mmCIF file of C-alpha atoms in Angstrom:
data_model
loop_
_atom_site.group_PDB
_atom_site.id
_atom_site.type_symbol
_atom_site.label_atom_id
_atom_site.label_comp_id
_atom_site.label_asym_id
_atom_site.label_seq_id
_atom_site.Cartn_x
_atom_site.Cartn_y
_atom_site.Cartn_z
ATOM 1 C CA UNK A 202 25.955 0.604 15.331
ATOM 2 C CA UNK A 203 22.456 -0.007 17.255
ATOM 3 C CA UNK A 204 20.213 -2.346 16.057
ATOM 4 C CA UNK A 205 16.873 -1.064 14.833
ATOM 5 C CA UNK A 206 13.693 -2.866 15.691
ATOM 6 C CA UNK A 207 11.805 -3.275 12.250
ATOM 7 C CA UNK A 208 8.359 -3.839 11.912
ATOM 8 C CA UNK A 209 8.086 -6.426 8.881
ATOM 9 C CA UNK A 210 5.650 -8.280 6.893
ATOM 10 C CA UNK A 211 5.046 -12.356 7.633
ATOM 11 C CA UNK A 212 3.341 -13.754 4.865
ATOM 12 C CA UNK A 213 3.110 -13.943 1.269
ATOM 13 C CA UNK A 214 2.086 -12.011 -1.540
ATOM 14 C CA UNK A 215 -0.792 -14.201 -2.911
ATOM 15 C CA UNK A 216 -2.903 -13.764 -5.359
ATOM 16 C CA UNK A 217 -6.529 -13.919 -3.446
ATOM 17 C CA UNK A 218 -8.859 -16.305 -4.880
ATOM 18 C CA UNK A 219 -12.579 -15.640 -5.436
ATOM 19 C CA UNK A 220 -15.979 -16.966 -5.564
ATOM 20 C CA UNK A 221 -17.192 -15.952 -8.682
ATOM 21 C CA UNK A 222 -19.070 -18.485 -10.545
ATOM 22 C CA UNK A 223 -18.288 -16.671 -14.003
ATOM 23 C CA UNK A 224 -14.622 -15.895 -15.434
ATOM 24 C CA UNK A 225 -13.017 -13.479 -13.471
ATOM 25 C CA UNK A 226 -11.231 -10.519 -15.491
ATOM 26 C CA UNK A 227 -8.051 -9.461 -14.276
ATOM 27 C CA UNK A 228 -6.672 -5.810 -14.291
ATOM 28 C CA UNK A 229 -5.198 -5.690 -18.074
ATOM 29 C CA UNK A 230 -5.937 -1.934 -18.347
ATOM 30 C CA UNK A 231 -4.382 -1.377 -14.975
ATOM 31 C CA UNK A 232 -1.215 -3.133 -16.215
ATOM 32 C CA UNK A 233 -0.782 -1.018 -19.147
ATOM 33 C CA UNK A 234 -1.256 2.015 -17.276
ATOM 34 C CA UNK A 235 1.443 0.734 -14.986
ATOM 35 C CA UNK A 236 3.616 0.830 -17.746
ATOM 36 C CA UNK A 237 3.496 4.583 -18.486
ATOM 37 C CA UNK A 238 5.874 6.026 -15.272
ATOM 38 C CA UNK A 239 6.790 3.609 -13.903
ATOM 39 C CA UNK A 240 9.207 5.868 -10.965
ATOM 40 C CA UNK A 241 6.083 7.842 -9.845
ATOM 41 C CA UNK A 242 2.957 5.583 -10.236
ATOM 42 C CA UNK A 243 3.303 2.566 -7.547
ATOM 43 C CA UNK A 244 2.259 -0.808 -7.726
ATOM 44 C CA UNK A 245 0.750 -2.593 -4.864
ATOM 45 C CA UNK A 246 -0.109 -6.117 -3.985
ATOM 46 C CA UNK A 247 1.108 -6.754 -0.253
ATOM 47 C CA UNK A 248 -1.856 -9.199 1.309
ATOM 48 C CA UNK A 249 -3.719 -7.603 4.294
ATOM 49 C CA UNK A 250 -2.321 -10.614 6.623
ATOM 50 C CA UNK A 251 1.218 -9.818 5.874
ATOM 51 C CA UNK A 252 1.133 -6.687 8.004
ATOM 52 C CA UNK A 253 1.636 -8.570 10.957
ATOM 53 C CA UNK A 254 5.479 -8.501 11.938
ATOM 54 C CA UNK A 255 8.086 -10.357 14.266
ATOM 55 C CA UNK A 256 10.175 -7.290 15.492
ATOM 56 C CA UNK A 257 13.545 -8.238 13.391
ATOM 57 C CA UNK A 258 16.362 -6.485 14.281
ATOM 58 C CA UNK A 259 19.309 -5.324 11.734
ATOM 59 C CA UNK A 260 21.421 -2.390 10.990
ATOM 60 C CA UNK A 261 18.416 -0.110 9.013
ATOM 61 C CA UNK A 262 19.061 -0.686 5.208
ATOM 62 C CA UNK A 263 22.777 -0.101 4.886
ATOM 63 C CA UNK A 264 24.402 -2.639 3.305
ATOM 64 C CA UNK A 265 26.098 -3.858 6.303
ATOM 65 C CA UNK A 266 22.694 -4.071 7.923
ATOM 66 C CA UNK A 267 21.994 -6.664 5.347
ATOM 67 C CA UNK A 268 24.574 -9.069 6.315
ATOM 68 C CA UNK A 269 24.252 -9.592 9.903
ATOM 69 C CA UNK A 270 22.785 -12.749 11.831
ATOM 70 C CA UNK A 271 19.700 -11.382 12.238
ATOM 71 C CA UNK A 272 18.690 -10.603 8.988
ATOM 72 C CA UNK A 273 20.228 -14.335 7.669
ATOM 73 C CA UNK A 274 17.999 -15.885 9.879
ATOM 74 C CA UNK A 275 14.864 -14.063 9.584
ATOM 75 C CA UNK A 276 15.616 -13.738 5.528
ATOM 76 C CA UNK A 277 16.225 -17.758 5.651
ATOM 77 C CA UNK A 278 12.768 -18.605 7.537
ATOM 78 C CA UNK A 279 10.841 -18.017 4.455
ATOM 79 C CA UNK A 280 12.758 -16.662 1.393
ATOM 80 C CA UNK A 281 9.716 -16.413 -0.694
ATOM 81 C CA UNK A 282 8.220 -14.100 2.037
ATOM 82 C CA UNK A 283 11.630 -12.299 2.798
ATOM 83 C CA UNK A 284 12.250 -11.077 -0.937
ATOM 84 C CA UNK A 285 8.586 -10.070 -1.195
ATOM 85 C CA UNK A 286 8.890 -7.788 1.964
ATOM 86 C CA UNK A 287 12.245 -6.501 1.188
ATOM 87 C CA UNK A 288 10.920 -5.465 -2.185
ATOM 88 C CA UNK A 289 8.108 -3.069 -1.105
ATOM 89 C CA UNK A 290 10.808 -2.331 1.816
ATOM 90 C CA UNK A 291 13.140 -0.738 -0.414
ATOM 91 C CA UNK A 292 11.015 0.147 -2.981
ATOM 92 C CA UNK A 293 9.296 2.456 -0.028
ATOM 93 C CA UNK A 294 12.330 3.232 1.742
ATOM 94 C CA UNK A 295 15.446 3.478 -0.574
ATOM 95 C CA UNK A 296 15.702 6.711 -3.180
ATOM 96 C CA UNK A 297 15.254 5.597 -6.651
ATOM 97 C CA UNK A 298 18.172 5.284 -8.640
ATOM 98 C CA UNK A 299 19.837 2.988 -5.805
ATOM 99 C CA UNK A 300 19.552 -0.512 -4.913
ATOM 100 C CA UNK A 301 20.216 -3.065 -1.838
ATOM 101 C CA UNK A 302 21.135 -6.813 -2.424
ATOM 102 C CA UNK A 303 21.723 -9.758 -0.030
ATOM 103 C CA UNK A 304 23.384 -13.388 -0.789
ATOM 104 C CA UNK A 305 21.724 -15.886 0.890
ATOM 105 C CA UNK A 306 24.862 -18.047 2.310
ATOM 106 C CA UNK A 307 23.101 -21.183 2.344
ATOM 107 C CA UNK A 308 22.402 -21.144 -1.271
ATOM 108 C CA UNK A 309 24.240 -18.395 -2.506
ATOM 109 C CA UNK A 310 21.245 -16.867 -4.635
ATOM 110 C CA UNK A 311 21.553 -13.319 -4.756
ATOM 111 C CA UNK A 312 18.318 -10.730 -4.453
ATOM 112 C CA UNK A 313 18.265 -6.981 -5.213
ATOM 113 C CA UNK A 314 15.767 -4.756 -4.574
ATOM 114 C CA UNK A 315 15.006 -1.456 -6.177
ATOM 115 C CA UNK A 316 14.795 1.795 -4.334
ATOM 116 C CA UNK A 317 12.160 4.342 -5.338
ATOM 117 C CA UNK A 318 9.999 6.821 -3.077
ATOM 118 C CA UNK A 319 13.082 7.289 -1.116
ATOM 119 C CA UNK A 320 10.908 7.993 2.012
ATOM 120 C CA UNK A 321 13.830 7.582 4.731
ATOM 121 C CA UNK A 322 16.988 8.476 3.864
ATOM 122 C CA UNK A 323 18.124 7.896 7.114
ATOM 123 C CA UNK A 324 17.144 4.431 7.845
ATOM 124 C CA UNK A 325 18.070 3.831 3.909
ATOM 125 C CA UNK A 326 21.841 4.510 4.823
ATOM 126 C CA UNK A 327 21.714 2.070 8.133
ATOM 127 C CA UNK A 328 20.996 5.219 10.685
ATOM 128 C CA UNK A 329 18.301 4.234 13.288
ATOM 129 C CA UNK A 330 15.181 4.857 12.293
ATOM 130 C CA UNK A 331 13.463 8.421 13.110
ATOM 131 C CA UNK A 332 9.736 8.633 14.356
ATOM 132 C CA UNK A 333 9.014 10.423 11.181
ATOM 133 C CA UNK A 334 10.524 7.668 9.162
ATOM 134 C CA UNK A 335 8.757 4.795 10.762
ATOM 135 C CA UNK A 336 5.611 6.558 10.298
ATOM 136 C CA UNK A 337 6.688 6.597 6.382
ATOM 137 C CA UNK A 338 7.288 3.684 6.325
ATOM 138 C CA UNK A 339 4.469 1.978 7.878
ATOM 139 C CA UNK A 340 2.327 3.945 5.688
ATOM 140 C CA UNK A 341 3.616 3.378 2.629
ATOM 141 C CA UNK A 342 3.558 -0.584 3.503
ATOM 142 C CA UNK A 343 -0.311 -0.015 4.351
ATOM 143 C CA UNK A 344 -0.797 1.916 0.860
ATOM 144 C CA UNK A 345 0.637 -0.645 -0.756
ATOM 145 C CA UNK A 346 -1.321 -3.537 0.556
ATOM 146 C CA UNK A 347 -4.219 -4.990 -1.732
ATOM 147 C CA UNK A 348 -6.549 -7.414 -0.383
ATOM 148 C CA UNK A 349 -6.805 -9.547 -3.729
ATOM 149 C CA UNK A 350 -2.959 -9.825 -3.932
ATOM 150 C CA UNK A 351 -3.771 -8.326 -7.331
ATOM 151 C CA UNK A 352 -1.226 -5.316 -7.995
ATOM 152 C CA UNK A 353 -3.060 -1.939 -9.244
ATOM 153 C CA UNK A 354 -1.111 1.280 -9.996
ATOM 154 C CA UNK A 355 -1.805 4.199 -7.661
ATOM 155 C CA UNK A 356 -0.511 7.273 -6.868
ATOM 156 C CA UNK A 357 1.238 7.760 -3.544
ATOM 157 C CA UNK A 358 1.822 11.694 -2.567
ATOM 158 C CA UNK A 359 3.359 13.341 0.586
ATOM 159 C CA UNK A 360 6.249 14.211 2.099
ATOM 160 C CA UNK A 361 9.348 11.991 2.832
ATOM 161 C CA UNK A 362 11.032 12.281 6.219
ATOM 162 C CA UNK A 363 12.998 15.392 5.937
ATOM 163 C CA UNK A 364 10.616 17.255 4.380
ATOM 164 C CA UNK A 365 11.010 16.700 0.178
ATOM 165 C CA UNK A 366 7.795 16.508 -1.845
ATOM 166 C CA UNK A 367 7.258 13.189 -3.433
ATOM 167 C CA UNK A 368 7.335 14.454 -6.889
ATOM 168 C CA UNK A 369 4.356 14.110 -9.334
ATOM 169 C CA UNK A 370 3.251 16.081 -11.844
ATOM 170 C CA UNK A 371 -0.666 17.662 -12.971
ATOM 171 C CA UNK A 372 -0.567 14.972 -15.456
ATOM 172 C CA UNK A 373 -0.129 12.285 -12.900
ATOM 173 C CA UNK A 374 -2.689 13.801 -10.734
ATOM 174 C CA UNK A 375 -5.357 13.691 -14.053
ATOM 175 C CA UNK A 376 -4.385 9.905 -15.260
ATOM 176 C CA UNK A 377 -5.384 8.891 -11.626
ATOM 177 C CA UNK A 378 -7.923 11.200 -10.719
ATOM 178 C CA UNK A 379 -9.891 9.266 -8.193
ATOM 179 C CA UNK A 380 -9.043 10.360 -4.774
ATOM 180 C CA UNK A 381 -8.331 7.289 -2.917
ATOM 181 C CA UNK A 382 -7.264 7.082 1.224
ATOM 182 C CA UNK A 383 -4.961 8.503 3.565
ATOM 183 C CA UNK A 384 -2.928 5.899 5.413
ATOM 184 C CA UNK A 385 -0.790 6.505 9.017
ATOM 185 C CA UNK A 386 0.272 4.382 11.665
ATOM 186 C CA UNK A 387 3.357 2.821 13.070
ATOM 187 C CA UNK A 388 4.230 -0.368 12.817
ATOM 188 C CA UNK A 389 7.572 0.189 14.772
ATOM 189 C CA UNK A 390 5.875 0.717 17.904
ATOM 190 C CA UNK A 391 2.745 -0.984 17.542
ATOM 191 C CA UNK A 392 0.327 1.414 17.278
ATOM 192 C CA UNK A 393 -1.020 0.320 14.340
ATOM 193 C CA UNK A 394 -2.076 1.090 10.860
ATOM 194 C CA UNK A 395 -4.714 3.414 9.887
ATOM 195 C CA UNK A 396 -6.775 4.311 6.998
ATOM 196 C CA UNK A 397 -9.556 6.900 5.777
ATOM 197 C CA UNK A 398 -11.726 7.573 3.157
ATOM 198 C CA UNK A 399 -10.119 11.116 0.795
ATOM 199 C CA UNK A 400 -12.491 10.309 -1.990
ATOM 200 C CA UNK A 401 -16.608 9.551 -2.370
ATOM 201 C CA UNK A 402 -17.824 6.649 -1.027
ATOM 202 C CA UNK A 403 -18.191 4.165 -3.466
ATOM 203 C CA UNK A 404 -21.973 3.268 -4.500
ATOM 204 C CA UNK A 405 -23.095 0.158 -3.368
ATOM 205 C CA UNK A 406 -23.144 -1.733 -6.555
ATOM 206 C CA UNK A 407 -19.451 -0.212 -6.920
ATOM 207 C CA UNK A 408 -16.282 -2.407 -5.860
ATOM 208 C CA UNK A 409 -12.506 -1.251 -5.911
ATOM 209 C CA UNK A 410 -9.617 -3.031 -6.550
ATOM 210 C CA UNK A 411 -8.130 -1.243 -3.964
ATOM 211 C CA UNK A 412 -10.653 -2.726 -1.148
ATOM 212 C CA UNK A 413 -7.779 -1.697 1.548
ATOM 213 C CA UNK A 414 -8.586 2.046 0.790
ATOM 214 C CA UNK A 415 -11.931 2.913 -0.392
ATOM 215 C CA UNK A 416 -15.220 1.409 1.084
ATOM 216 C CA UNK A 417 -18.978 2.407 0.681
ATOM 217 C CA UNK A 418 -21.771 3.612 2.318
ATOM 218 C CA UNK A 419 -22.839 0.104 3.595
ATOM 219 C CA UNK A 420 -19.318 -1.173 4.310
ATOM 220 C CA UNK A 421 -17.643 2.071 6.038
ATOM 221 C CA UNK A 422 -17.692 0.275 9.350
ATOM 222 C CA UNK A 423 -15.943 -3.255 8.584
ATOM 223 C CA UNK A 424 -12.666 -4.197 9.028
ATOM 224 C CA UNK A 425 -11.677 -6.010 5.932
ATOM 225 C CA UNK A 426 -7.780 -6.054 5.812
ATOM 226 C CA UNK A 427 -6.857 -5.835 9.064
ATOM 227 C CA UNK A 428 -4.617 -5.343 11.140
ATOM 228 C CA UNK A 429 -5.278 -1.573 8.859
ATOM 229 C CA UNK A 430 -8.072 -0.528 10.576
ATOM 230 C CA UNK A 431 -10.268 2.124 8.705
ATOM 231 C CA UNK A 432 -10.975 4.973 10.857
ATOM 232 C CA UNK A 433 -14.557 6.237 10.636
ATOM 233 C CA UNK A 434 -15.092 9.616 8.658
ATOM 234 C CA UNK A 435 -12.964 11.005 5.701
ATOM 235 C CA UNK A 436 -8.992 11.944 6.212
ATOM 236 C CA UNK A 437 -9.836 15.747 6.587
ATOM 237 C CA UNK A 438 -11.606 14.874 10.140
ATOM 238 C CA UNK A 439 -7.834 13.735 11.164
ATOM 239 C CA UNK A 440 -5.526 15.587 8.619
ATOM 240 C CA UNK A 441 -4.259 18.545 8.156
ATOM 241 C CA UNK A 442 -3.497 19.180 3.873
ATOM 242 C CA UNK A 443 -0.024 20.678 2.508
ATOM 243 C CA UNK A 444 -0.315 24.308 0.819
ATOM 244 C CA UNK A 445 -1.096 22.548 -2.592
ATOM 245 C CA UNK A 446 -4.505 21.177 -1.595
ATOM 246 C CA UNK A 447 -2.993 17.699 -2.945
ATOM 247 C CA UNK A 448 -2.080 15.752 0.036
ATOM 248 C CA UNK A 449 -2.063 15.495 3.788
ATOM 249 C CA UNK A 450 0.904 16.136 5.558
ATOM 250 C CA UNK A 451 -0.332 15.523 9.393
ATOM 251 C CA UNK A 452 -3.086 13.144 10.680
ATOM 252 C CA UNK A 453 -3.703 12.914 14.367
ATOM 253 C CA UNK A 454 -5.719 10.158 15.603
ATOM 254 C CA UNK A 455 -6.332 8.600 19.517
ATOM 255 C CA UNK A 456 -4.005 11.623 20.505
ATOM 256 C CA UNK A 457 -0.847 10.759 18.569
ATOM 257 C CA UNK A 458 0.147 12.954 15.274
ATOM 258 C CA UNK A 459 1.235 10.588 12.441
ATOM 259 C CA UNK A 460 3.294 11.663 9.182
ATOM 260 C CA UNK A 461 0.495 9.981 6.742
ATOM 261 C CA UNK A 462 0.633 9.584 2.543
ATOM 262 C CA UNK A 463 -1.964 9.969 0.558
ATOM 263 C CA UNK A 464 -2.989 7.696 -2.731
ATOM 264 C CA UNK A 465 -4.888 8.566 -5.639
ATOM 265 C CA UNK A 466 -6.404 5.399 -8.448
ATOM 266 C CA UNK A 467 -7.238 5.547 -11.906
ATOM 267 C CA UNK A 468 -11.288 5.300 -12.375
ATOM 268 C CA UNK A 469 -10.690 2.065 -14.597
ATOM 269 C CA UNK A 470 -9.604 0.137 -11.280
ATOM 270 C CA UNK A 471 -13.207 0.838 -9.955
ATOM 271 C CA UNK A 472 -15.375 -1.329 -11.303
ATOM 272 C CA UNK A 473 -19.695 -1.661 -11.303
ATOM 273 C CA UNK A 474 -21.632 -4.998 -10.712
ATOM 274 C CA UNK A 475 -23.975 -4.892 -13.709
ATOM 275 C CA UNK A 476 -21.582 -4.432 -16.603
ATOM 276 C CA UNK A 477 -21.733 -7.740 -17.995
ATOM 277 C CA UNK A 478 -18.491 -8.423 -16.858
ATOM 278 C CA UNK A 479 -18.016 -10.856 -13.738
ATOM 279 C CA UNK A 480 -14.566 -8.855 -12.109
ATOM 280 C CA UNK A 481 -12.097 -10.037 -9.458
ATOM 281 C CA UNK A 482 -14.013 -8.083 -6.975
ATOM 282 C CA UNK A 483 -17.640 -9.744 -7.496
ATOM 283 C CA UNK A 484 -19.215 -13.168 -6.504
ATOM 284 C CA UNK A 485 -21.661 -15.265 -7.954
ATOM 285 C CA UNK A 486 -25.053 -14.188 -6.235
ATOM 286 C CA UNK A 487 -28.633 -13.536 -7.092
ATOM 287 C CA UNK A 488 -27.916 -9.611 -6.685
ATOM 288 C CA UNK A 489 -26.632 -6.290 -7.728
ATOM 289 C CA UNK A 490 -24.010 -5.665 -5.246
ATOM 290 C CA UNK A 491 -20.093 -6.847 -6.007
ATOM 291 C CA UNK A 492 -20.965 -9.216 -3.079
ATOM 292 C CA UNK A 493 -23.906 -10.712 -4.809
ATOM 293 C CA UNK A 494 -23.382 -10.129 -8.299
ATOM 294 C CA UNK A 495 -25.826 -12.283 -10.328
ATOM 295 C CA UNK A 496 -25.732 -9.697 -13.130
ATOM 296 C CA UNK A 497 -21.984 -10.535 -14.111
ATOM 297 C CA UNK A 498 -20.953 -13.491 -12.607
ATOM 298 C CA UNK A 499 -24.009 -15.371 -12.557
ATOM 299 C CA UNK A 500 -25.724 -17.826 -9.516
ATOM 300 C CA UNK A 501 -23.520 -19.978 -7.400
ATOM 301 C CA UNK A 502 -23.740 -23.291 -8.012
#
């Protein structure tokens, strides 16, 4: 069987810290929203610096593919790192209801990771990987990538590989009812990962949780989780929607078409400096902007 050239994560899922002067409240609403379905509403907490990969080579996601030399040795490098990138892996990759474990032979510690979007089917059963499915793929790693570390439930709609509807429901669409980003790329190839505005543009004394995929006015042209690079404009300059009005299913950008998704947050994961309440998206500051957020978090020392 040929060996497929994967595009993988190399560092850590961290959670970021900040510079807020004040105490820092954490997502507890997001968690229990988490909690409702958990098959259809993602989490996500890849760092921005883990999208950088070292081209390892293995089998696709078969089992087999999971016990060659290649994957022992990358896997062993950095076990830590290797679980955390094999979970949003399979958890992108992999149908739900199925799983993929590995034994590390120098310890003998066994991890499994949980299928669930079921994105490449393909790949999933240790075929090479198609175009379509490394596009997926690489876009569902860049959706799920949250520059705080701090994992936020979204909603992640498209199309998997051979054509299936991710399935959600109205109700899903209502609970997170902010429209978020579009994300393409391919990390395969190098050609890199992409994201655009779907949504409004946050105000500027707005933050997100989700700084990866939504920006405002006076941020729209920064780069703050590369190597994603945000593409200037909204997705529906690039993207071409599916019958339903609810997601993209093509985005073509610097001549190449991409097979993008398309995530949705709740409103409660979007948060305002000047509500008394110093969040993991604000610093200390003499301002009003989640930069310089005097009004919650207080001056730096």
């Amino acid at each position: 069987m040929q060996l497929t050239r994967l595009a993988l994560l190399s560092a850590a899922v961290l959670l970021s810290s900040t510079s807020a002067c004040g105490p820092v409240a954490l997502p507890e609403e997001s968690q229990e929203l988490a909690s409702q379905r958990q098959t259809l509403y993602e989490l996500n907490g890849l760092s921005p610096n883990g999208l950088a990969f070292n081209g390892l080579a293995f089998n696709g996601l078969a089992f087999n593919g999971l016990a060659t030399a290649e994957f022992t040795s990358w896997f062993q490098t950095d076990p830590v790192l290797g679980d955390t990138v094999m979970k949003y892996l399979v958890q992108c990759a992999v149908p739900a209801g199925q799983t993929r474990s590995y034994t590390a032979p120098s310890t003998g510690t066994t991890y499994t990771w949980t299928g669930n979007l079921g994105l490449a089917p393909g790949w999933a059963q240790g075929a090479t990987a198609t175009l379509a499915e490394q596009q997926l793929i690489s876009a569902c790693l860049a959706a799920h990538t949250n520059k705080f570390g701090v994992r936020v439930p979204i909603s992640v709609l498209g199309r998997a590989a051979r054509g299936e509807v991710i399935p959600y429901t109205r109700e899903e669409l209502e609970t997170f009812s902010e429209k978020e980003a579009c994300f393409f790329g391919n990390l395969f190839n190098g050609e890199g990962l992409f994201v655009a505005n779907d949504g409004r543009l946050l105000h500027p004394d707005h933050s997100s949780a989700r700084a990866c995929a939504r920006s405002d006015e006076k941020n729209d042209d920064r780069q703050p989780c590369m190597p994603i690079v945000r593409v200037q404009s909204r997705c529906d300059k690039y993207c071409e929607k599916d019958g339903s009005k609810d997601f993209y299913t093509s985005c073509t950008y610097n001549g190449v078409t991409y097979r993008p998704l398309t995530t949705r947050m709740s409103k409660r994961d979007v948060f305002k400096c000047g509500d008394d309440i110093c969040q993991y998206t604000e610093s200390c500051g003499t301002g009003n902007t989640p930069d310089n957020c005097g009004k919650d978090c207080g001056p730096c020392p």
